[in-house]
PDB file of C-alpha atoms in Angstrom:
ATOM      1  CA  UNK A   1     121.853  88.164  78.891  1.00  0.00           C
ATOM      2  CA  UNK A   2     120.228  84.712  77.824  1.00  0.00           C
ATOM      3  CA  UNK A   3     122.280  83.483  75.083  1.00  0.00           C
ATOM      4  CA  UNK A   4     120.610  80.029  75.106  1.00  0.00           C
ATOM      5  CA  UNK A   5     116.878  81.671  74.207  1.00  0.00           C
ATOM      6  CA  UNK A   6     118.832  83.677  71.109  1.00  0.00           C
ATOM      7  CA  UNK A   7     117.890  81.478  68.391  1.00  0.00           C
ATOM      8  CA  UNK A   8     115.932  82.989  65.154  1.00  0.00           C
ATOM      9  CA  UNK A   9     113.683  79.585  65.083  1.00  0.00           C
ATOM     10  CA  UNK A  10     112.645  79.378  68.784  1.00  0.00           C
ATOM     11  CA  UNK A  11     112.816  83.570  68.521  1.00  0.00           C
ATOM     12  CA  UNK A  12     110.058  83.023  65.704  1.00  0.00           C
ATOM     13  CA  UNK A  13     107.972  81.056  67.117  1.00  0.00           C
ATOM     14  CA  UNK A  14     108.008  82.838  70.473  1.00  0.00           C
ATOM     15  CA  UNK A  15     106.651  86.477  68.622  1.00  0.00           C
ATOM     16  CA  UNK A  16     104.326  84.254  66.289  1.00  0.00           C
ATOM     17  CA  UNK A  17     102.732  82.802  69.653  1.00  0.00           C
ATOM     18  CA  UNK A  18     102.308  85.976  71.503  1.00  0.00           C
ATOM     19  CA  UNK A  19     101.021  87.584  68.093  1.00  0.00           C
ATOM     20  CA  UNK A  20      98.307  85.356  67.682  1.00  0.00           C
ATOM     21  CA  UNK A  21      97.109  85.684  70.921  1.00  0.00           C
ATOM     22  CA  UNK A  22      96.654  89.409  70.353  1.00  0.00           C
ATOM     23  CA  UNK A  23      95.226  88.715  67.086  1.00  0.00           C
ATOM     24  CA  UNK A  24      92.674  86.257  68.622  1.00  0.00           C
ATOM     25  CA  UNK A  25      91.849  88.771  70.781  1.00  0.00           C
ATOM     26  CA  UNK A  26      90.814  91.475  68.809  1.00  0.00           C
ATOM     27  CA  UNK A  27      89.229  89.327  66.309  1.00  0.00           C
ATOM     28  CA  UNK A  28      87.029  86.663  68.060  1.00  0.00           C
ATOM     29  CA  UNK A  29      87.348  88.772  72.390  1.00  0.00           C
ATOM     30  CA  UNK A  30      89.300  85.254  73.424  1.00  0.00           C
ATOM     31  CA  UNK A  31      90.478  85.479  77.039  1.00  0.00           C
ATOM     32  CA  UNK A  32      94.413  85.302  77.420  1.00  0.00           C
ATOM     33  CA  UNK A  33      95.878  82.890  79.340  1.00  0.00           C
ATOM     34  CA  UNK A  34      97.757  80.054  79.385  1.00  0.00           C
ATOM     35  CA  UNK A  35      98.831  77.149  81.849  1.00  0.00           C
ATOM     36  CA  UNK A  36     101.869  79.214  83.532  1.00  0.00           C
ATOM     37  CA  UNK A  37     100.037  82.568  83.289  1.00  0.00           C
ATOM     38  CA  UNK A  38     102.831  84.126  81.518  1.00  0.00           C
ATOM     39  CA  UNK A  39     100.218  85.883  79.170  1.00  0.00           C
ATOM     40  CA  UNK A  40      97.751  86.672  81.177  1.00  0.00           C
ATOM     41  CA  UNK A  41      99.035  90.136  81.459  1.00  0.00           C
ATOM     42  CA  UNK A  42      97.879  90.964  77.932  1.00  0.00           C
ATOM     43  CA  UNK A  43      94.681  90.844  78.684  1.00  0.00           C
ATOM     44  CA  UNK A  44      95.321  94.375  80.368  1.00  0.00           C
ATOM     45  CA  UNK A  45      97.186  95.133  77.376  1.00  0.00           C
ATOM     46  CA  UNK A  46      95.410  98.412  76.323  1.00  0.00           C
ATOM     47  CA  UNK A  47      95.656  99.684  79.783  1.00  0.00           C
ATOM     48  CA  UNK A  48      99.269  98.673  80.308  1.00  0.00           C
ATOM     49  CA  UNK A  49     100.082 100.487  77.162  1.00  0.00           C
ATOM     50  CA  UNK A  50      98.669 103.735  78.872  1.00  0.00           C
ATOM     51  CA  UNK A  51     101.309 103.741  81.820  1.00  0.00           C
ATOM     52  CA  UNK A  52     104.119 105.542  82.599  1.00  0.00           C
ATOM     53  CA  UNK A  53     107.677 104.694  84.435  1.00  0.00           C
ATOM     54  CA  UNK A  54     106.388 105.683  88.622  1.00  0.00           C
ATOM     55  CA  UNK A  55     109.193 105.416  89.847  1.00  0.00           C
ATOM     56  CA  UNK A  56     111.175 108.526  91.358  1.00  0.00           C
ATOM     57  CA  UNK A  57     113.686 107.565  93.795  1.00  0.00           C
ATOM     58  CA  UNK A  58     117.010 104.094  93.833  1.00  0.00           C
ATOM     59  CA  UNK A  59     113.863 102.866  96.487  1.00  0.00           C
ATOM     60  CA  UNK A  60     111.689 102.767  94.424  1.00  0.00           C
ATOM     61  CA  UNK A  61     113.537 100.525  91.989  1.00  0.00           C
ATOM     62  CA  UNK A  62     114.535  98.429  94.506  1.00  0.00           C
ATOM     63  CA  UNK A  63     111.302  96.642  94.170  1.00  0.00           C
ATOM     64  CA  UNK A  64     111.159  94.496  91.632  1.00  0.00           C
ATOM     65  CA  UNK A  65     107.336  94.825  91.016  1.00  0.00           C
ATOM     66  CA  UNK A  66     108.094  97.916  89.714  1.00  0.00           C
ATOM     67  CA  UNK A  67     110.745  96.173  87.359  1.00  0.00           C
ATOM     68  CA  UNK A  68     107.966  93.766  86.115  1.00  0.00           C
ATOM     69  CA  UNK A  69     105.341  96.633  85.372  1.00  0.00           C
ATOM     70  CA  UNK A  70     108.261  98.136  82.922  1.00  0.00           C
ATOM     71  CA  UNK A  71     108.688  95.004  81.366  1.00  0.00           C
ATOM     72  CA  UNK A  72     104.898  94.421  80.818  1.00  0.00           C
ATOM     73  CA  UNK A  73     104.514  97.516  79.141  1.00  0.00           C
ATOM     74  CA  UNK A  74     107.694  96.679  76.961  1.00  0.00           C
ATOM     75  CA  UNK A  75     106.144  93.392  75.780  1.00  0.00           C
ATOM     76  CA  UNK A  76     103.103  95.115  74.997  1.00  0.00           C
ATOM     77  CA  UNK A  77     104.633  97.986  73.054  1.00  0.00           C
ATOM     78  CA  UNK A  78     106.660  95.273  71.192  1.00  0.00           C
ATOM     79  CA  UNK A  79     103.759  93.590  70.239  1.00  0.00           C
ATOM     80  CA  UNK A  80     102.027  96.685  69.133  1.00  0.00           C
ATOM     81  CA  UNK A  81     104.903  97.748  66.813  1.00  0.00           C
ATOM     82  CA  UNK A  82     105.479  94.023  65.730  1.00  0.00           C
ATOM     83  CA  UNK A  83     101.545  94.447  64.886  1.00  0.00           C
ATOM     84  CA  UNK A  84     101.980  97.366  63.053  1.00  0.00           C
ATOM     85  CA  UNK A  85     105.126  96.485  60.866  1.00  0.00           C
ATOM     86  CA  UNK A  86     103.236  93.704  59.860  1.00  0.00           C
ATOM     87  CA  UNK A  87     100.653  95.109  58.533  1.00  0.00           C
ATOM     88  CA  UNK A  88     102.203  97.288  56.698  1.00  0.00           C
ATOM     89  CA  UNK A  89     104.714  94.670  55.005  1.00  0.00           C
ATOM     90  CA  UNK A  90     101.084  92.930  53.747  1.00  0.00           C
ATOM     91  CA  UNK A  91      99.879  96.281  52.829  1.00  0.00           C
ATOM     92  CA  UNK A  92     102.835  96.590  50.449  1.00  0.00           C
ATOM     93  CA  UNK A  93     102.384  93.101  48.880  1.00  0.00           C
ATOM     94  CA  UNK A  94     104.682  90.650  50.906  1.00  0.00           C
ATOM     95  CA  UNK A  95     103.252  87.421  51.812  1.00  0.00           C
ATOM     96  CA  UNK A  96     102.195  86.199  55.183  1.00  0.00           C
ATOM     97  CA  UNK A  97     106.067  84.311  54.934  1.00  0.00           C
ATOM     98  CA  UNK A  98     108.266  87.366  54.001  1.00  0.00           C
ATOM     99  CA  UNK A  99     106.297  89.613  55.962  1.00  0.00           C
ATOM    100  CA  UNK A 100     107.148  87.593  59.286  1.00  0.00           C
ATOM    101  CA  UNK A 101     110.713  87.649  57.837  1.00  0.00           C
ATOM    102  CA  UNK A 102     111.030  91.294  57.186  1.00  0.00           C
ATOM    103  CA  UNK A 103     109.273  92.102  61.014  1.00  0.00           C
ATOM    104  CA  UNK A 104     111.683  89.594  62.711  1.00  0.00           C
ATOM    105  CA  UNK A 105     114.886  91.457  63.165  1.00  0.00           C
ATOM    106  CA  UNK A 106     113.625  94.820  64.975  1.00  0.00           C
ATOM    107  CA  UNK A 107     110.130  94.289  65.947  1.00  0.00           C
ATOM    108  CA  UNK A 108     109.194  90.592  67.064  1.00  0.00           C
ATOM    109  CA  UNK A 109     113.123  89.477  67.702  1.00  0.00           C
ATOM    110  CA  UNK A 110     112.839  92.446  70.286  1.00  0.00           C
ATOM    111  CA  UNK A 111     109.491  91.344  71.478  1.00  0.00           C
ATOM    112  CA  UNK A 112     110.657  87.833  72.073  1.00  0.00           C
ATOM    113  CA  UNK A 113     113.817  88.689  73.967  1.00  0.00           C
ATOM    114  CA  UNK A 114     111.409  91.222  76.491  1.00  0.00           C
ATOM    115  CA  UNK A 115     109.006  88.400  76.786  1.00  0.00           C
ATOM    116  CA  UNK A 116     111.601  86.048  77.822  1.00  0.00           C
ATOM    117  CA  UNK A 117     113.345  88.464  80.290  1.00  0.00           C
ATOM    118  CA  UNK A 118     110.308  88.815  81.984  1.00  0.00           C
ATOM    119  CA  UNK A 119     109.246  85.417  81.949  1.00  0.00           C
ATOM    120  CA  UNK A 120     112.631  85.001  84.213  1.00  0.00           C
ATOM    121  CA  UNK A 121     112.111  87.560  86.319  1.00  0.00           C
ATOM    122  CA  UNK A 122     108.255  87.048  86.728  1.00  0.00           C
ATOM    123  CA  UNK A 123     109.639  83.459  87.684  1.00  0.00           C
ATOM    124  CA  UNK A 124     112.210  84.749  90.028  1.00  0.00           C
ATOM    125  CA  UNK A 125     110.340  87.558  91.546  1.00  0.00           C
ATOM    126  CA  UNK A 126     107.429  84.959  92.581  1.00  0.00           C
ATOM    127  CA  UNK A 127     110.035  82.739  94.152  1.00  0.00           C
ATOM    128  CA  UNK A 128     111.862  85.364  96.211  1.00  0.00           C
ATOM    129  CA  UNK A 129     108.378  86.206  97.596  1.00  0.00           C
ATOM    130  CA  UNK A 130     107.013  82.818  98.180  1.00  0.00           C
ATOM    131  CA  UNK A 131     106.288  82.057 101.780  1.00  0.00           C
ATOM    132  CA  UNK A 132     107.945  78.808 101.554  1.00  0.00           C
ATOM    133  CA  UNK A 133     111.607  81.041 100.816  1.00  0.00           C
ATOM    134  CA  UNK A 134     113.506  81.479 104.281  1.00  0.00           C
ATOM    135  CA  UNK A 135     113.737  85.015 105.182  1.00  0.00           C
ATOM    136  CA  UNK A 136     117.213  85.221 106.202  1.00  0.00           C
ATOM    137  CA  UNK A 137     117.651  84.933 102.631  1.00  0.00           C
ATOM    138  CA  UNK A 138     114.840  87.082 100.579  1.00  0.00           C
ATOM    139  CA  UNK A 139     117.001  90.249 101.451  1.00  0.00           C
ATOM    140  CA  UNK A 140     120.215  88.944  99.127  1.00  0.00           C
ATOM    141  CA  UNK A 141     118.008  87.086  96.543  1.00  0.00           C
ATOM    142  CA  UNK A 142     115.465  90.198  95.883  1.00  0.00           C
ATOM    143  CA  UNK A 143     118.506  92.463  95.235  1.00  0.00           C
ATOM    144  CA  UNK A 144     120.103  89.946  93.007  1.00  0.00           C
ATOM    145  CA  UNK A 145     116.739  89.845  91.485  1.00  0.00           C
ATOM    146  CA  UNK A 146     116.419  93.927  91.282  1.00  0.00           C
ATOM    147  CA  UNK A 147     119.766  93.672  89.964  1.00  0.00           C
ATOM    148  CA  UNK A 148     118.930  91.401  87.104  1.00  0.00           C
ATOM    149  CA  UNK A 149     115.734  93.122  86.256  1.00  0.00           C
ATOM    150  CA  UNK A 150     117.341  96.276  86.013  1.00  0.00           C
ATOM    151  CA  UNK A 151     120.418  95.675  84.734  1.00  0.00           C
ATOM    152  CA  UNK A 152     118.314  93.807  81.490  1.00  0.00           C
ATOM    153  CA  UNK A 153     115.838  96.710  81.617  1.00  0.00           C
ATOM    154  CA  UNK A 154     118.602  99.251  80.824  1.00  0.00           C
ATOM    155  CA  UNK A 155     119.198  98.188  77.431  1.00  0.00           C
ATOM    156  CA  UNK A 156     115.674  99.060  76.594  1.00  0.00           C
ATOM    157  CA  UNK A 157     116.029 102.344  77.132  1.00  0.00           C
ATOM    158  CA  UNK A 158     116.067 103.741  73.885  1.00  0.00           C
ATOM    159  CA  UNK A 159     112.698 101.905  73.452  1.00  0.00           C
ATOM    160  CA  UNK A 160     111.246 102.756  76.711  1.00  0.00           C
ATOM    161  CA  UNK A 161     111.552 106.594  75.829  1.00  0.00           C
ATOM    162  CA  UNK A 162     110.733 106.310  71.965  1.00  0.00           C
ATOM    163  CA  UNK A 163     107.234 104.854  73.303  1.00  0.00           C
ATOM    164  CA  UNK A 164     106.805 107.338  75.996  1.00  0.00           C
ATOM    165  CA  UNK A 165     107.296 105.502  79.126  1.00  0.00           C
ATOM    166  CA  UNK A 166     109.895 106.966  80.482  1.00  0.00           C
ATOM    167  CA  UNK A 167     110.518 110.751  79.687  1.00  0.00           C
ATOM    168  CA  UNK A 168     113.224 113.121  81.295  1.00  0.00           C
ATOM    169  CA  UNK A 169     116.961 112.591  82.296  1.00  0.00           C
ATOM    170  CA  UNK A 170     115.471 111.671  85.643  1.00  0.00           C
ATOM    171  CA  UNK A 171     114.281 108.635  84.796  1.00  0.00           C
ATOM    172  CA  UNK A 172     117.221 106.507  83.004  1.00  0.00           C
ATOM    173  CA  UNK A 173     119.323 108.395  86.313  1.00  0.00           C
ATOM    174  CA  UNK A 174     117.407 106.489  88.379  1.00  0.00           C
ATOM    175  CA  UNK A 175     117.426 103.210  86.750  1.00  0.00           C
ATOM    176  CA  UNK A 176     121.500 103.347  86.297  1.00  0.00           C
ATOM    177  CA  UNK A 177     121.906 104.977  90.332  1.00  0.00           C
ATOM    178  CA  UNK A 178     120.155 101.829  91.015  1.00  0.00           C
ATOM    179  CA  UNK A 179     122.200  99.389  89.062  1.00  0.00           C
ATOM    180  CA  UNK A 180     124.883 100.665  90.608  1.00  0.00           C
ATOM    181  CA  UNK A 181     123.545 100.522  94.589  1.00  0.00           C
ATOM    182  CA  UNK A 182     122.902  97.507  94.227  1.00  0.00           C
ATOM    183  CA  UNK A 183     126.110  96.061  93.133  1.00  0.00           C
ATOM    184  CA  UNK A 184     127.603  97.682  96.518  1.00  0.00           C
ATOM    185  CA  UNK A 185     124.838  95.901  98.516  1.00  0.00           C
ATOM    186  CA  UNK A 186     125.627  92.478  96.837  1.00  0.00           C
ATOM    187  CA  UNK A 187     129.446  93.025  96.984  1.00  0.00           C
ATOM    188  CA  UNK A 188     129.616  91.314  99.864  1.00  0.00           C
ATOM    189  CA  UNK A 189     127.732  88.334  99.278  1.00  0.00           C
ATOM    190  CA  UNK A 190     129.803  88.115  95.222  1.00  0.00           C
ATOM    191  CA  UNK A 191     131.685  84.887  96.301  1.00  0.00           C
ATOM    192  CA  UNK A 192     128.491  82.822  98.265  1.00  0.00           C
ATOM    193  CA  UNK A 193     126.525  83.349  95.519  1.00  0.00           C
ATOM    194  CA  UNK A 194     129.228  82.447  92.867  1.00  0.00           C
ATOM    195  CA  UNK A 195     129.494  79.190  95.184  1.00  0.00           C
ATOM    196  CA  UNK A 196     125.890  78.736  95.465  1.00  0.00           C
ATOM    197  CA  UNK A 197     125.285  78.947  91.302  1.00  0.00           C
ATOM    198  CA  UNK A 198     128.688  77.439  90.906  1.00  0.00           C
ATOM    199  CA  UNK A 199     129.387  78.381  86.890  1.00  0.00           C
ATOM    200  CA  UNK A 200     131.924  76.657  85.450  1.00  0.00           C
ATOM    201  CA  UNK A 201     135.400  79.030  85.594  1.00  0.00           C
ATOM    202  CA  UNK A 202     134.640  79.236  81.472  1.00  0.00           C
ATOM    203  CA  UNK A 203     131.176  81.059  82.649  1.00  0.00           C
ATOM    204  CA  UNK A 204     132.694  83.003  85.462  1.00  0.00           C
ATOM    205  CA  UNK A 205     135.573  84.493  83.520  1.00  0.00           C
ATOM    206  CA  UNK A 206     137.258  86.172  86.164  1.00  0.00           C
ATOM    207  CA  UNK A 207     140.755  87.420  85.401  1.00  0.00           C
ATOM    208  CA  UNK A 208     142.682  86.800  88.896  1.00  0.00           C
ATOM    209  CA  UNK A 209     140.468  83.667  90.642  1.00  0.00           C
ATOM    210  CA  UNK A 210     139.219  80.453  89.489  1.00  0.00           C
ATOM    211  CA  UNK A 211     135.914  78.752  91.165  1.00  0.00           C
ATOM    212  CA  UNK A 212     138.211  77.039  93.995  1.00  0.00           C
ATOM    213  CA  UNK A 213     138.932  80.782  95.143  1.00  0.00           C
ATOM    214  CA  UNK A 214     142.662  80.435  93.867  1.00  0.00           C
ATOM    215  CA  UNK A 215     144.364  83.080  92.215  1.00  0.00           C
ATOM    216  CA  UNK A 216     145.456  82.202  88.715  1.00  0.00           C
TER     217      UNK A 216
END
């Protein structure tokens, strides 16, 4: 979903930064935060650990805040796990170098790629509801946004049931019922938004129209 981010240096240094933040704050009771707020969350991170998928109707998942709340907990269950293998990879005898190594491809590569979905949709999410956003067009932009959240949140799902916060078939019906209403609401507003975003025909890859609306 964001090629660009998927990079094992930046991906690194994105789990080492959220680790040490957790670290700090079980060691020396630091308050989390940082200049964008895209951490603060953690300091609820016990609590947010605790929670369970609410959700029970496609309405319900409509809302994006419940998107975010998933995605919380999945950072924070990340970072738990990513805590966890690492300590045991020390416990074993690996150094503080091939321990990061041997964490990085299940446990804080995963953690990195939630943190940076939700960093996006935190981003978006605060956008579609700011005041300053015209309201004939928060309707189309917080389904788009829905859309995104849970179309990224789906390929958590194995995760988000191995750590209990989803549990039933109910659940992961929901989430793909959704996906799927919400591509008929935007189906009619496909080509303005391809126009507004305007990827390059490379990006778009559509098999019968380029970007001018010409078939091919």
């Amino acid at each position: 979903a964001l090629p660009i981010c998927d990079n094992n240096v930046l991906l690194q240094q994105t789990s080492n930064y959220l680790l040490s933040w957790v670290s700090a704050k079980h060691k020396d009771h630091v308050h989390i935060d940082s200049p964008l707020g895209s951490v603060t969350f953690l300091e609820d991170f016990n609590h947010i650990l605790n929670m369970k998928f609410t959700a029970t109707t496609v309405e319900d998942c409509m809302d994006s805040s419940v998107i975010l709340a998933a995605y919380k907990w999945l950072v924070c269950y990340f970072l738990w796990e990513s805590c966890l293998k690492l300590k045991q990879e020390k416990q074993t005898g690996s150094s503080e170098f091939d321990a990061r190594n041997n964490s990085q491809v299940y446990f804080c590569r995963s953690l990195s790629l939630a943190f940076i979905e939700l960093t996006v949709l935190q981003r978006y999410h605060d956008y579609v509801h700011d005041s300053s956003t015209p309201p004939s067009l928060q309707p189309v932009l917080k389904n788009l946004c829905a859309l995104f959240g849970l179309w990224s949140l789906s390929k958590h799902m194995a995760v988000l049931y191995q750590g209990g916060y989803c549990s039933g078939a109910e659940a992961g019906r929901i989430i793909q019922n959704s996906i799927l209403d919400l591509c008929a609401k935007l189906k009619n507003d496909a080509v303005a938004l391809v126009d507004v975003i305007a990827p390059p025909d490379f990006i778009l890859n559509s098999p019968i129209a380029n970007a001018d609306r010409k078939s091919t």
